[in-house]
């Protein structure tokens, strides 16, 4: 079981505290919402949890079955879907999936064809990512996260640019993650995190 432990964690930028003295733990099988107004520190806390930045004070521990996870292997345990996430726009969908799954393992042995069908993007197989609509790109980002084996799933504003049909697809896929992965959703939209067990509210 994977666990992230925060022990009196604080983070400051340019002498301004964004996160102050936070102590909590996040456990695999549970779902957590990071909520709060813009500028409250949701993205900062997400970066801290992912190990993309270090705390100014305090300690963050990444553990699996009670043992520390080697920082060099930490990336193997997590996936991310976020509006600011970069995609290789020169690649076609087929090429991007081939590249992505050189580093990740598809869930349940899914093939590229299976994954394209699950994302409703089969017709765009040979289209360059640069020609995808914003909604198609967001569905692709979510699909790469949902359909990659991982213990930890980070979602930042997951329904950005999605229409009602795609939002329903998001909730269907998210339901399949519940009780299995450690899921963290950073959002201001309650409909995005209705299934979360816990809420970390930042002000």
CSV table of C-alpha atoms in Angstrom, one decimal:
chain,number,residue,atom,x,y,z
A,1,UNK,CA,0.0,0.0,0.0
A,2,UNK,CA,1.3,3.4,-1.0
A,3,UNK,CA,1.2,6.3,1.5
A,4,UNK,CA,2.3,10.0,1.4
A,5,UNK,CA,3.1,11.5,4.8
A,6,UNK,CA,3.4,15.2,5.4
A,7,UNK,CA,5.0,16.2,8.7
A,8,UNK,CA,4.6,20.0,9.5
A,9,UNK,CA,5.2,20.9,5.9
A,10,UNK,CA,5.4,24.6,4.9
A,11,UNK,CA,6.2,26.1,1.5
A,12,UNK,CA,7.1,29.7,0.8
A,13,UNK,CA,7.8,31.6,-2.5
A,14,UNK,CA,9.5,35.0,-2.4
A,15,UNK,CA,9.2,35.1,1.4
A,16,UNK,CA,5.4,34.6,1.2
A,17,UNK,CA,4.0,31.4,2.8
A,18,UNK,CA,1.7,29.4,0.5
A,19,UNK,CA,1.4,26.3,2.6
A,20,UNK,CA,1.9,26.5,6.4
A,21,UNK,CA,2.5,23.8,8.9
A,22,UNK,CA,0.5,21.0,7.3
A,23,UNK,CA,0.5,17.6,8.8
A,24,UNK,CA,-1.6,14.8,7.2
A,25,UNK,CA,-1.3,11.5,5.4
A,26,UNK,CA,-2.7,10.3,2.1
A,27,UNK,CA,-3.3,6.6,1.7
A,28,UNK,CA,-3.8,4.3,-1.3
A,29,UNK,CA,-7.4,3.4,-1.8
A,30,UNK,CA,-8.7,6.8,-0.7
A,31,UNK,CA,-9.7,9.8,-2.8
A,32,UNK,CA,-8.7,13.3,-1.7
A,33,UNK,CA,-10.0,16.7,-3.0
A,34,UNK,CA,-7.7,19.7,-2.8
A,35,UNK,CA,-10.0,22.7,-2.7
A,36,UNK,CA,-9.7,26.5,-2.2
A,37,UNK,CA,-9.8,29.7,-4.2
A,38,UNK,CA,-7.3,30.6,-6.9
A,39,UNK,CA,-3.9,31.4,-5.3
A,40,UNK,CA,-4.7,29.3,-2.2
A,41,UNK,CA,-1.9,26.8,-2.9
A,42,UNK,CA,-3.6,23.9,-4.6
A,43,UNK,CA,-1.1,23.7,-7.4
A,44,UNK,CA,1.8,24.1,-4.9
A,45,UNK,CA,0.5,21.3,-2.7
A,46,UNK,CA,0.0,19.1,-5.7
A,47,UNK,CA,3.7,19.8,-6.7
A,48,UNK,CA,4.8,19.0,-3.2
A,49,UNK,CA,2.9,15.7,-3.1
A,50,UNK,CA,4.3,14.7,-6.5
A,51,UNK,CA,7.8,15.5,-5.4
A,52,UNK,CA,8.3,18.2,-8.1
A,53,UNK,CA,9.3,20.7,-5.5
A,54,UNK,CA,10.7,20.5,-1.9
A,55,UNK,CA,9.1,22.0,1.2
A,56,UNK,CA,10.7,25.1,2.8
A,57,UNK,CA,10.1,23.5,6.2
A,58,UNK,CA,9.0,20.0,7.3
A,59,UNK,CA,9.3,16.6,5.7
A,60,UNK,CA,7.3,14.7,3.1
A,61,UNK,CA,7.7,10.9,3.0
A,62,UNK,CA,6.7,8.6,0.1
A,63,UNK,CA,6.2,5.0,1.4
A,64,UNK,CA,5.1,1.7,0.1
A,65,UNK,CA,4.2,-1.1,2.5
A,66,UNK,CA,5.9,0.9,5.3
A,67,UNK,CA,9.2,1.3,3.4
A,68,UNK,CA,10.6,4.5,1.8
A,69,UNK,CA,10.3,4.7,-2.0
A,70,UNK,CA,13.6,5.4,-3.8
A,71,UNK,CA,13.2,8.9,-5.2
A,72,UNK,CA,14.6,7.7,-8.6
A,73,UNK,CA,11.7,5.3,-8.9
A,74,UNK,CA,9.0,7.5,-7.5
A,75,UNK,CA,7.8,8.6,-11.0
A,76,UNK,CA,6.9,5.0,-11.7
A,77,UNK,CA,4.1,5.1,-9.1
A,78,UNK,CA,2.2,8.1,-10.3
A,79,UNK,CA,0.4,9.7,-13.3
A,80,UNK,CA,-0.9,13.2,-13.8
A,81,UNK,CA,-3.6,14.9,-15.9
A,82,UNK,CA,-3.7,18.7,-15.8
A,83,UNK,CA,-4.5,21.6,-18.2
A,84,UNK,CA,-0.9,22.8,-18.1
A,85,UNK,CA,0.5,19.4,-19.0
A,86,UNK,CA,2.4,19.4,-22.2
A,87,UNK,CA,1.7,17.0,-25.0
A,88,UNK,CA,4.1,16.3,-28.0
A,89,UNK,CA,2.1,18.2,-30.6
A,90,UNK,CA,4.1,16.9,-33.5
A,91,UNK,CA,3.1,13.3,-32.8
A,92,UNK,CA,0.0,11.6,-34.1
A,93,UNK,CA,-2.2,10.0,-31.5
A,94,UNK,CA,-0.8,6.6,-32.5
A,95,UNK,CA,2.8,7.8,-32.1
A,96,UNK,CA,2.0,9.5,-28.7
A,97,UNK,CA,0.5,6.4,-27.3
A,98,UNK,CA,3.5,4.3,-28.5
A,99,UNK,CA,5.8,6.8,-26.8
A,100,UNK,CA,3.9,7.0,-23.6
A,101,UNK,CA,3.6,3.3,-23.1
A,102,UNK,CA,7.4,2.9,-23.4
A,103,UNK,CA,7.4,4.3,-19.9
A,104,UNK,CA,4.1,3.2,-18.5
A,105,UNK,CA,2.2,-0.1,-18.5
A,106,UNK,CA,-1.4,-0.1,-19.9
A,107,UNK,CA,-4.0,-1.2,-17.4
A,108,UNK,CA,-5.4,-4.7,-17.9
A,109,UNK,CA,-3.2,-5.3,-20.9
A,110,UNK,CA,-5.1,-2.9,-23.0
A,111,UNK,CA,-3.9,-2.4,-26.6
A,112,UNK,CA,-3.5,1.0,-28.3
A,113,UNK,CA,-6.7,0.2,-30.2
A,114,UNK,CA,-8.5,-0.5,-26.9
A,115,UNK,CA,-7.3,2.8,-25.4
A,116,UNK,CA,-8.3,4.9,-28.4
A,117,UNK,CA,-11.7,3.3,-28.4
A,118,UNK,CA,-12.0,3.9,-24.6
A,119,UNK,CA,-11.2,7.6,-25.2
A,120,UNK,CA,-13.5,7.9,-28.2
A,121,UNK,CA,-10.5,9.0,-30.3
A,122,UNK,CA,-10.2,6.2,-32.8
A,123,UNK,CA,-11.0,8.4,-35.7
A,124,UNK,CA,-8.1,10.7,-34.7
A,125,UNK,CA,-5.5,7.9,-34.7
A,126,UNK,CA,-3.3,9.4,-37.4
A,127,UNK,CA,-4.1,13.1,-36.6
A,128,UNK,CA,-1.3,15.2,-35.2
A,129,UNK,CA,-2.0,16.3,-31.6
A,130,UNK,CA,-1.7,20.0,-32.6
A,131,UNK,CA,-4.9,19.6,-34.6
A,132,UNK,CA,-6.9,18.3,-31.6
A,133,UNK,CA,-9.5,20.5,-30.1
A,134,UNK,CA,-9.0,21.6,-26.5
A,135,UNK,CA,-11.6,19.0,-25.4
A,136,UNK,CA,-9.9,16.2,-27.3
A,137,UNK,CA,-6.6,17.1,-25.7
A,138,UNK,CA,-8.0,17.1,-22.2
A,139,UNK,CA,-9.7,13.7,-22.9
A,140,UNK,CA,-6.3,12.4,-24.1
A,141,UNK,CA,-4.6,13.7,-21.0
A,142,UNK,CA,-7.2,12.0,-18.8
A,143,UNK,CA,-7.0,8.8,-20.8
A,144,UNK,CA,-3.2,8.6,-20.5
A,145,UNK,CA,-3.6,8.8,-16.7
A,146,UNK,CA,-6.7,6.5,-16.4
A,147,UNK,CA,-5.3,3.8,-18.6
A,148,UNK,CA,-1.7,3.7,-17.2
A,149,UNK,CA,-0.9,1.3,-14.3
A,150,UNK,CA,-0.1,3.4,-11.2
A,151,UNK,CA,-0.7,3.5,-7.5
A,152,UNK,CA,-1.2,7.3,-7.5
A,153,UNK,CA,-3.4,9.4,-9.7
A,154,UNK,CA,-3.2,13.2,-9.7
A,155,UNK,CA,-6.0,15.2,-11.5
A,156,UNK,CA,-5.8,19.0,-11.6
A,157,UNK,CA,-9.1,20.7,-12.9
A,158,UNK,CA,-9.9,17.4,-14.7
A,159,UNK,CA,-13.1,18.5,-16.5
A,160,UNK,CA,-11.5,21.7,-18.0
A,161,UNK,CA,-12.6,22.0,-21.7
A,162,UNK,CA,-14.9,19.0,-21.5
A,163,UNK,CA,-18.5,19.0,-22.8
A,164,UNK,CA,-21.3,17.3,-20.8
A,165,UNK,CA,-20.8,14.0,-22.6
A,166,UNK,CA,-17.0,14.0,-21.9
A,167,UNK,CA,-17.7,14.9,-18.3
A,168,UNK,CA,-19.9,11.9,-17.9
A,169,UNK,CA,-17.1,9.8,-19.4
A,170,UNK,CA,-14.7,11.3,-16.8
A,171,UNK,CA,-16.9,10.3,-13.9
A,172,UNK,CA,-17.4,6.8,-15.4
A,173,UNK,CA,-13.6,6.3,-15.6
A,174,UNK,CA,-13.0,7.8,-12.2
A,175,UNK,CA,-15.4,5.4,-10.6
A,176,UNK,CA,-13.2,2.6,-11.8
A,177,UNK,CA,-10.3,4.0,-9.8
A,178,UNK,CA,-12.1,4.3,-6.5
A,179,UNK,CA,-10.7,2.0,-3.8
A,180,UNK,CA,-7.7,1.0,-5.9
A,181,UNK,CA,-5.5,4.0,-6.4
A,182,UNK,CA,-4.6,7.0,-4.2
A,183,UNK,CA,-6.5,9.7,-6.1
A,184,UNK,CA,-5.9,13.4,-5.6
A,185,UNK,CA,-8.1,15.9,-7.3
A,186,UNK,CA,-7.3,19.6,-7.2
A,187,UNK,CA,-10.4,21.6,-8.1
A,188,UNK,CA,-12.8,24.5,-7.4
A,189,UNK,CA,-15.6,22.6,-9.1
A,190,UNK,CA,-17.6,20.4,-6.6
A,191,UNK,CA,-18.9,18.2,-9.5
A,192,UNK,CA,-15.3,17.1,-10.2
A,193,UNK,CA,-14.7,15.7,-6.7
A,194,UNK,CA,-18.2,14.4,-5.6
A,195,UNK,CA,-16.7,10.9,-5.0
A,196,UNK,CA,-13.8,12.1,-2.8
A,197,UNK,CA,-13.6,10.5,0.7
A,198,UNK,CA,-11.6,13.5,2.1
A,199,UNK,CA,-11.2,17.2,1.5
A,200,UNK,CA,-8.1,19.3,2.2
A,201,UNK,CA,-9.3,22.8,2.1
A,202,UNK,CA,-6.8,25.6,1.5
A,203,UNK,CA,-7.4,29.2,2.2
